[in-house]
PDB file of N, CA and C in Angstrom:
ATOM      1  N   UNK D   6      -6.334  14.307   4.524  1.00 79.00           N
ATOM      2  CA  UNK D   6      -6.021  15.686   4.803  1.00 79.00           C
ATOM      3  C   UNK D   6      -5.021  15.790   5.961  1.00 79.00           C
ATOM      4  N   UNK D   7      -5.311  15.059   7.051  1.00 86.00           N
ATOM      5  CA  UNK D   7      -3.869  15.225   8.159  1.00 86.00           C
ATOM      6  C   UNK D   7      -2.528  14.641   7.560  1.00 86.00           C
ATOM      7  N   UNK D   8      -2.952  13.718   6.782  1.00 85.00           N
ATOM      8  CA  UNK D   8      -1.746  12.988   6.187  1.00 85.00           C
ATOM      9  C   UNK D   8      -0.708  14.449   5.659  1.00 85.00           C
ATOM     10  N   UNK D   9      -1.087  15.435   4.654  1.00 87.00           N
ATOM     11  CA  UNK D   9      -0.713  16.346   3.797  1.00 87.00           C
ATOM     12  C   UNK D   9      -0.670  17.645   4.883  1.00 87.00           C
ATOM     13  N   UNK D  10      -1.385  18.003   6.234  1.00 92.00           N
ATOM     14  CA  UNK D  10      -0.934  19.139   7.064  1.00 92.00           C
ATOM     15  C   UNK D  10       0.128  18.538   7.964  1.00 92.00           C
ATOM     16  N   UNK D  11       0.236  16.920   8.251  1.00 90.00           N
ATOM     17  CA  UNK D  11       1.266  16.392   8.748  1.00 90.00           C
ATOM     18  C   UNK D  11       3.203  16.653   8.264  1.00 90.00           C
ATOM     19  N   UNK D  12       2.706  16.427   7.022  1.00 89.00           N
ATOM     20  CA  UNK D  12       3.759  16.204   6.004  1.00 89.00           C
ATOM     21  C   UNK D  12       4.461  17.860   6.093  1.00 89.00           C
ATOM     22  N   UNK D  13       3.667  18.585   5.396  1.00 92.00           N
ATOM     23  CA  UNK D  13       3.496  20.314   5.493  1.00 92.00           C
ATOM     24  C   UNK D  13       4.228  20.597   6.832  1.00 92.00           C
ATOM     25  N   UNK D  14       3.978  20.066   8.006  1.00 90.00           N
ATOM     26  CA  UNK D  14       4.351  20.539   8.822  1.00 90.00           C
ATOM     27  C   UNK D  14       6.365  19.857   9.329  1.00 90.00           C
ATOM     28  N   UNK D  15       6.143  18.891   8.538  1.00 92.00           N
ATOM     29  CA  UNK D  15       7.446  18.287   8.986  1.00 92.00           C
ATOM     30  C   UNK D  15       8.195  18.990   8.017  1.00 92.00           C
ATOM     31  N   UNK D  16       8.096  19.706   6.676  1.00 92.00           N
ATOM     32  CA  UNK D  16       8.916  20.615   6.274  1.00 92.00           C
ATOM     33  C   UNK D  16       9.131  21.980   6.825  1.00 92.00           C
ATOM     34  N   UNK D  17       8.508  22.424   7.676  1.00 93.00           N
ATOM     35  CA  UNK D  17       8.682  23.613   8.407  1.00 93.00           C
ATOM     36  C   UNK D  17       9.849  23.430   8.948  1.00 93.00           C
ATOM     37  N   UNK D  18       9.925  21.907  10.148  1.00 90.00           N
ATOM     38  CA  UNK D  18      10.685  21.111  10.691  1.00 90.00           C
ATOM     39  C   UNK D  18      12.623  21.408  10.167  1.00 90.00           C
ATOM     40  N   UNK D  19      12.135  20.962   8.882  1.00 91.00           N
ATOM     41  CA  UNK D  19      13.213  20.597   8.201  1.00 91.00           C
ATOM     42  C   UNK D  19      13.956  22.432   7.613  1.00 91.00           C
ATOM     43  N   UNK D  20      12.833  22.820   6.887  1.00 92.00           N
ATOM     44  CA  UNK D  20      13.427  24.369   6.755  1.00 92.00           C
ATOM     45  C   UNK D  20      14.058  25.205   7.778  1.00 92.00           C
ATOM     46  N   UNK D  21      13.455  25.050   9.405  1.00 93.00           N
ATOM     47  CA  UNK D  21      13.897  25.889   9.882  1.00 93.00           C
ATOM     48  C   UNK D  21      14.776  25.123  11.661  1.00 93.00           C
ATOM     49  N   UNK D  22      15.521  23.868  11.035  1.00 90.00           N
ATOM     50  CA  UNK D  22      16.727  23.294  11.587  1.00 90.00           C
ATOM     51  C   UNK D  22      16.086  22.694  12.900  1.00 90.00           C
ATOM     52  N   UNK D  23      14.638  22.060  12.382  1.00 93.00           N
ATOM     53  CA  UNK D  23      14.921  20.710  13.404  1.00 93.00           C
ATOM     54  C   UNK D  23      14.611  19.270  12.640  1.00 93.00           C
ATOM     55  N   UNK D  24      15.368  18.984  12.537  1.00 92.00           N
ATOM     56  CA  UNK D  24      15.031  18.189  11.166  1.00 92.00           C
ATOM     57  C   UNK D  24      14.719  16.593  12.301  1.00 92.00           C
ATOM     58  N   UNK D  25      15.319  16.169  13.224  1.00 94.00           N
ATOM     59  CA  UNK D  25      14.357  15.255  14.394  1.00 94.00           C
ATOM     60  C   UNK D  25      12.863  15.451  14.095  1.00 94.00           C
ATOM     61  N   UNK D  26      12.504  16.712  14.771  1.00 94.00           N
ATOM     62  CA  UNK D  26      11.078  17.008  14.767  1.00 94.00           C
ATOM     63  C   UNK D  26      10.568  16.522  13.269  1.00 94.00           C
ATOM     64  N   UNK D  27      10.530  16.832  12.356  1.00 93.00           N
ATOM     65  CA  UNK D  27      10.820  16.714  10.662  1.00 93.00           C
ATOM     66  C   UNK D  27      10.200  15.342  10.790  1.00 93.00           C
ATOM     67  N   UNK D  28      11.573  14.265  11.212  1.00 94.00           N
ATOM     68  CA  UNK D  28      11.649  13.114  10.948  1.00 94.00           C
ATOM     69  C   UNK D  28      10.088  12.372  11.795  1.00 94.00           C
ATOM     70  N   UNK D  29      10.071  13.237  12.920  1.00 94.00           N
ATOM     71  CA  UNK D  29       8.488  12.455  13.689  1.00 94.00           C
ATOM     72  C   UNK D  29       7.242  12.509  13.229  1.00 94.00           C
ATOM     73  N   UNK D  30       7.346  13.823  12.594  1.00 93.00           N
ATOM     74  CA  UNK D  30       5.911  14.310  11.541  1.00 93.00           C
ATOM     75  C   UNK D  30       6.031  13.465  10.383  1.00 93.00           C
ATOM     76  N   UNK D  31       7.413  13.965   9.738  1.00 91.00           N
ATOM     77  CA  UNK D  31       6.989  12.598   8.451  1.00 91.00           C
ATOM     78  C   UNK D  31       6.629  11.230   8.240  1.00 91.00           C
ATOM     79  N   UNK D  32       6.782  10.587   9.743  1.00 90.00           N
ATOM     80  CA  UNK D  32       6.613   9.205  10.008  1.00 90.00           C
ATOM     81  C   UNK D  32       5.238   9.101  10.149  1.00 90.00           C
ATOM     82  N   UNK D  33       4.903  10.024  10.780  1.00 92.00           N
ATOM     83  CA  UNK D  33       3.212  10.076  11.643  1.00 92.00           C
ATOM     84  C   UNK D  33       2.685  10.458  10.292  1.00 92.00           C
ATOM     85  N   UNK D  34       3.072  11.620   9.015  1.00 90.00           N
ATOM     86  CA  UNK D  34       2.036  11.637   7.997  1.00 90.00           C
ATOM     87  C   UNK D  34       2.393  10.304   7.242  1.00 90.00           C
ATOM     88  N   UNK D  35       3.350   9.837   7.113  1.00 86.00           N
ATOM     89  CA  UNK D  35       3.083   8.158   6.238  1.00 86.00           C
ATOM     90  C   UNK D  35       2.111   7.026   6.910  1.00 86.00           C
ATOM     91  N   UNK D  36       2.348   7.079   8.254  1.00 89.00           N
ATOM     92  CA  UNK D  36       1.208   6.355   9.056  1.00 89.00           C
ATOM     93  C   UNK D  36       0.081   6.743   8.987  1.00 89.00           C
ATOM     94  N   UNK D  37      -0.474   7.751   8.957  1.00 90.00           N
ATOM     95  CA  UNK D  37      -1.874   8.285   7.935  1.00 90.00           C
ATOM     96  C   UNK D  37      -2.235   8.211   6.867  1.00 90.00           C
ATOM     97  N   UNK D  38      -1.336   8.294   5.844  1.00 85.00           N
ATOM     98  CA  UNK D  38      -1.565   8.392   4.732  1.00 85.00           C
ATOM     99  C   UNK D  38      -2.281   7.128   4.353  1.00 85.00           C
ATOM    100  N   UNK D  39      -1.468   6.002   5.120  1.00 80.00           N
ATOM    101  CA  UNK D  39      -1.513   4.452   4.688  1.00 80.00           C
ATOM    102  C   UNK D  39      -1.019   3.887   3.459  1.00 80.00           C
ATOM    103  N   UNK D  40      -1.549   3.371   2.709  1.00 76.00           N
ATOM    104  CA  UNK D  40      -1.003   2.649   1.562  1.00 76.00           C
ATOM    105  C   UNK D  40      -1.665   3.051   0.279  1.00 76.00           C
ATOM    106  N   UNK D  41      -2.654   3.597   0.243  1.00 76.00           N
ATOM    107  CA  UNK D  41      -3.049   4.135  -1.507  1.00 76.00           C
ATOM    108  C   UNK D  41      -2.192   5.476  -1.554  1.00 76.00           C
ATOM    109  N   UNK D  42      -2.074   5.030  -3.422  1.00 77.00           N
ATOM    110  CA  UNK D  42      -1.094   6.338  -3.829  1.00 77.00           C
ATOM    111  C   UNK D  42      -1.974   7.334  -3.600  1.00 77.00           C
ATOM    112  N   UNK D  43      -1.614   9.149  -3.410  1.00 81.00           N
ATOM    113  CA  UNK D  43      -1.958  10.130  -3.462  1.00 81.00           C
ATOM    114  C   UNK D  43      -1.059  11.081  -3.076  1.00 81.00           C
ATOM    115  N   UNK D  44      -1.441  12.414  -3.444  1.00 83.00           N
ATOM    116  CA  UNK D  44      -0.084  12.832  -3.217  1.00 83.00           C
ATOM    117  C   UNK D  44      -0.046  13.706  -2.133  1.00 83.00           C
ATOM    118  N   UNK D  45      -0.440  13.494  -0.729  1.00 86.00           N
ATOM    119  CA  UNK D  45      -0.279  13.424   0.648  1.00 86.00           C
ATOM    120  C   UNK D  45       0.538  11.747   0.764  1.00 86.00           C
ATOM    121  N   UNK D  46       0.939  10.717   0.193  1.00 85.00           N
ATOM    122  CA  UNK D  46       1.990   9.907   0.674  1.00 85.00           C
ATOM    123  C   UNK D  46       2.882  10.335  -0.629  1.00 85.00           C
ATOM    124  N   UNK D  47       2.462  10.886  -1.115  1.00 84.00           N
ATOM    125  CA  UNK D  47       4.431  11.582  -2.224  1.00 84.00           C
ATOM    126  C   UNK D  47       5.015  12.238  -1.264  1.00 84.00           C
ATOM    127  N   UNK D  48       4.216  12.944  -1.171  1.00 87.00           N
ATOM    128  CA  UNK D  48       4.391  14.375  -0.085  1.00 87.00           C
ATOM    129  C   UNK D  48       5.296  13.843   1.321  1.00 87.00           C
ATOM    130  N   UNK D  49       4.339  12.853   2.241  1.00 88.00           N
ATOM    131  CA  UNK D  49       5.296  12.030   3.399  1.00 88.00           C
ATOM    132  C   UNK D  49       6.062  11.653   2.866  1.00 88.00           C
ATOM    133  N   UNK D  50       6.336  10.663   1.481  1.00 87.00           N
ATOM    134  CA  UNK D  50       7.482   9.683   2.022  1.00 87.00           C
ATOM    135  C   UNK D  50       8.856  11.073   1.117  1.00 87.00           C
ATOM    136  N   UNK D  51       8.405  11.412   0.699  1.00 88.00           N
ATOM    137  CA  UNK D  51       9.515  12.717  -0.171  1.00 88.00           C
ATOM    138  C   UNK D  51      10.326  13.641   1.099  1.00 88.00           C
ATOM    139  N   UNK D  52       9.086  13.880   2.337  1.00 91.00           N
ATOM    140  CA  UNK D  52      10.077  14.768   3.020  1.00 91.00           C
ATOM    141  C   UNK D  52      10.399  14.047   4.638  1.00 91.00           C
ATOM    142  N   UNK D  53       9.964  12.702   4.399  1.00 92.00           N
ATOM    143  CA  UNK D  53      10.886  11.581   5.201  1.00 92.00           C
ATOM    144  C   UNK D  53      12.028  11.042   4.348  1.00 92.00           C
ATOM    145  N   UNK D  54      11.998  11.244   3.574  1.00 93.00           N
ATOM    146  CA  UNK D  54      13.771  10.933   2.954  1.00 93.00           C
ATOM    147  C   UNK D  54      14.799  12.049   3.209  1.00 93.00           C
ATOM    148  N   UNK D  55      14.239  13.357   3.059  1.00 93.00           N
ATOM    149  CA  UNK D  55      14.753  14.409   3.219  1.00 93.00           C
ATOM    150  C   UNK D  55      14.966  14.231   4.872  1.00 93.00           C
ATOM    151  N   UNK D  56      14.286  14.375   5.586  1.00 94.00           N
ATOM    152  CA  UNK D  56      14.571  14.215   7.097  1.00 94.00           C
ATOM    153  C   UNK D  56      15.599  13.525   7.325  1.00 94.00           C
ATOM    154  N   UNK D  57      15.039  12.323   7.072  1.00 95.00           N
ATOM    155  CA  UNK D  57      15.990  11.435   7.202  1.00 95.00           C
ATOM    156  C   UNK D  57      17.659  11.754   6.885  1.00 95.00           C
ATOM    157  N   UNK D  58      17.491  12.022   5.887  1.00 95.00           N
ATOM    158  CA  UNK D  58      19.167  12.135   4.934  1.00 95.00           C
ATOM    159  C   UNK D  58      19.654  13.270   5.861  1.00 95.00           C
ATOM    160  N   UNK D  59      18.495  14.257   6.817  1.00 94.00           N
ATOM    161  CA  UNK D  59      18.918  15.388   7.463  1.00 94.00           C
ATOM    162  C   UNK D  59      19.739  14.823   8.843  1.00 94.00           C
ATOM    163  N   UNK D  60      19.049  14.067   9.475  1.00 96.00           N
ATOM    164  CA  UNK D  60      19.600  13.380  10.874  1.00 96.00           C
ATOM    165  C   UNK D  60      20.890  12.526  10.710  1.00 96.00           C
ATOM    166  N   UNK D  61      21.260  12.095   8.841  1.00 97.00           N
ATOM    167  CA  UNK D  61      22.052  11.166   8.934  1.00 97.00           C
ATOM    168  C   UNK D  61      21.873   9.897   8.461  1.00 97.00           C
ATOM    169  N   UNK D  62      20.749   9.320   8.874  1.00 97.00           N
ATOM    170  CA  UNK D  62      19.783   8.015   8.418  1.00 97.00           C
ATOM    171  C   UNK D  62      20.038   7.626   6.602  1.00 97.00           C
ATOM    172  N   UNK D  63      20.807   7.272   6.473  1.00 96.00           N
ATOM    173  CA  UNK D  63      21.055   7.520   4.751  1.00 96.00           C
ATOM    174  C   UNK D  63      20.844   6.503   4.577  1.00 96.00           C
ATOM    175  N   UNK D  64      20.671   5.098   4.877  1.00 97.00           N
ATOM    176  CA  UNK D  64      19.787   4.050   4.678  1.00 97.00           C
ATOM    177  C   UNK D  64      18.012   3.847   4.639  1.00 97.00           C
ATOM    178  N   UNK D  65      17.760   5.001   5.743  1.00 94.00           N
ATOM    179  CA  UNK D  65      16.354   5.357   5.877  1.00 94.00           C
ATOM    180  C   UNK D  65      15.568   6.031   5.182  1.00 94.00           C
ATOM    181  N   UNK D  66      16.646   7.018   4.762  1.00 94.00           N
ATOM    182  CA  UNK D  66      16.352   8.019   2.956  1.00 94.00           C
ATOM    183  C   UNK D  66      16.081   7.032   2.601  1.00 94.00           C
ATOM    184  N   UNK D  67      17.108   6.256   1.853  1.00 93.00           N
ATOM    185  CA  UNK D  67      17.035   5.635   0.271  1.00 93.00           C
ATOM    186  C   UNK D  67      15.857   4.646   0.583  1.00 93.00           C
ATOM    187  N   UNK D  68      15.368   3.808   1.551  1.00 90.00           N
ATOM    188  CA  UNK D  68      14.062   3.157   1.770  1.00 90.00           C
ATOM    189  C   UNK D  68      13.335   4.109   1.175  1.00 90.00           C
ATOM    190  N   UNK D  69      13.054   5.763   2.121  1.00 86.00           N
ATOM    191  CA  UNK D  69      12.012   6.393   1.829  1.00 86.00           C
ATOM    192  C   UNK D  69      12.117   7.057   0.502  1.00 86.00           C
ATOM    193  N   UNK D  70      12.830   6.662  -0.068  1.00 87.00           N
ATOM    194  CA  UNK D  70      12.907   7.252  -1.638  1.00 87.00           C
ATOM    195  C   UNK D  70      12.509   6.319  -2.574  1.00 87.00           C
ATOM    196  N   UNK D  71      12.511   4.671  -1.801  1.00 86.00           N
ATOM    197  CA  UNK D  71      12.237   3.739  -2.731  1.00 86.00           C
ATOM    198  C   UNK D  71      10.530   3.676  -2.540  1.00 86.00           C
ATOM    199  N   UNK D  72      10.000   3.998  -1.375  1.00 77.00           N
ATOM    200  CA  UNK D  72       8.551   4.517  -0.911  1.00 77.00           C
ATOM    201  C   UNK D  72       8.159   5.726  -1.728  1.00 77.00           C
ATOM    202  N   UNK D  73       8.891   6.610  -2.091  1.00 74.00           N
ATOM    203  CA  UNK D  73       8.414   8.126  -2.619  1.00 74.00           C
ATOM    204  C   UNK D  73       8.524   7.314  -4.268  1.00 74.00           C
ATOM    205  N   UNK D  74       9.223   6.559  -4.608  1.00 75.00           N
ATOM    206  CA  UNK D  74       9.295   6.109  -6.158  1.00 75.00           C
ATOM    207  C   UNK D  74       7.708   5.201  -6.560  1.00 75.00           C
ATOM    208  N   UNK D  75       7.953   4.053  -5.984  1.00 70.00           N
ATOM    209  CA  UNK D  75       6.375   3.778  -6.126  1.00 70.00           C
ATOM    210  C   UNK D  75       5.449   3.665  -6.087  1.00 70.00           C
ATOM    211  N   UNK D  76       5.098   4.970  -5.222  1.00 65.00           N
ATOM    212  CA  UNK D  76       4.511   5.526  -4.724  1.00 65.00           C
ATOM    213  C   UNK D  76       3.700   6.746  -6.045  1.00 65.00           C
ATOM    214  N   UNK D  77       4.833   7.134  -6.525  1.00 66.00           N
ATOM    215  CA  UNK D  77       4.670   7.879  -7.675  1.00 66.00           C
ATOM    216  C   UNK D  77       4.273   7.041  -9.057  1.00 66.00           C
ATOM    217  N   UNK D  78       4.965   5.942  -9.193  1.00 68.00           N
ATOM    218  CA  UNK D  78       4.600   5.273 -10.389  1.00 68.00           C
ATOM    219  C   UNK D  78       2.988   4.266 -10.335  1.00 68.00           C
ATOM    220  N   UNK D  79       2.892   4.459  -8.855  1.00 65.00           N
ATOM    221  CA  UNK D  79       1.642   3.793  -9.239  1.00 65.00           C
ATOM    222  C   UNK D  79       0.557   5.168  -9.079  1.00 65.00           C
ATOM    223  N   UNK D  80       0.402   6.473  -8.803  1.00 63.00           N
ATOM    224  CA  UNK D  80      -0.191   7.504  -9.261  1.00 63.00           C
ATOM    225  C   UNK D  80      -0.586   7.807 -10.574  1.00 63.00           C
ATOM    226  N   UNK D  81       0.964   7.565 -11.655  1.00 62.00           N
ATOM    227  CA  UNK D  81       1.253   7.358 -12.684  1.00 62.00           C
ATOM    228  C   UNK D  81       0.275   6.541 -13.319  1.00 62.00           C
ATOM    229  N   UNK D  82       0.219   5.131 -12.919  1.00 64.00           N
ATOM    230  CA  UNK D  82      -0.680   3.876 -13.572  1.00 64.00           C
ATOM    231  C   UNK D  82      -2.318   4.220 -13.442  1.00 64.00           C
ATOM    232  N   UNK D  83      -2.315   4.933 -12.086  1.00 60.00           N
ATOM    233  CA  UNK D  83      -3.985   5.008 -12.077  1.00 60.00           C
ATOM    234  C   UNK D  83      -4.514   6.050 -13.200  1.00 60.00           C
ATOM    235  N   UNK D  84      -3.405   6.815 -13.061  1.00 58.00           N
ATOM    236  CA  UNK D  84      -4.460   8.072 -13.905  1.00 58.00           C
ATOM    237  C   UNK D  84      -4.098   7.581 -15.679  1.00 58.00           C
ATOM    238  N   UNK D  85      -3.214   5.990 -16.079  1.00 52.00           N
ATOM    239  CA  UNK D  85      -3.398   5.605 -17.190  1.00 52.00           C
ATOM    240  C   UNK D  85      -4.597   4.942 -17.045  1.00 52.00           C
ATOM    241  N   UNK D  86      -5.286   4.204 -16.106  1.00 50.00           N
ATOM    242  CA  UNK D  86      -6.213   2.895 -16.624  1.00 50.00           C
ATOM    243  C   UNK D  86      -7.214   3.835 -16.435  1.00 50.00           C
TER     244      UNK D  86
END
């Protein structure tokens, strides 16, 4: 649950032009979230790419997009098996 009011809150960040701030929340909700899929870490690593890509970091996006990808496909796998 902090993972997803973390995340929530770093888009406020990002909507209303501090996208720094953005980038500290989205780090801190992926560091909560930890490592099982759910979608409080879609949620972090989706609007730490966005942050990111906001400050400039366009290497740090595409990481966190490669984090927001399988991240999603293994969501995907659980709700097959």
């Amino acid at each position: 649950m902090t993972a997803w009011v973390l995340g929530r809150h770093a888009m406020v960040g990002l909507n209303y032009g501090a996208p720094a701030q953005a980038v500290r929340n989205a780090a801190l909700a992926r560091r909560k979230v930890g490592t099982r899929p759910s979608g409080a870490a879609a949620l972090a690593a989706a609007v730490n790419a966005r942050a990111l890509a906001a400050v400039g970091d366009i290497p740090g996006a595409r990481r966190a997009l490669v984090a927001w990808s399988v991240g999603i496909r293994c969501m995907a796998d659980a709700e097959i098996t």
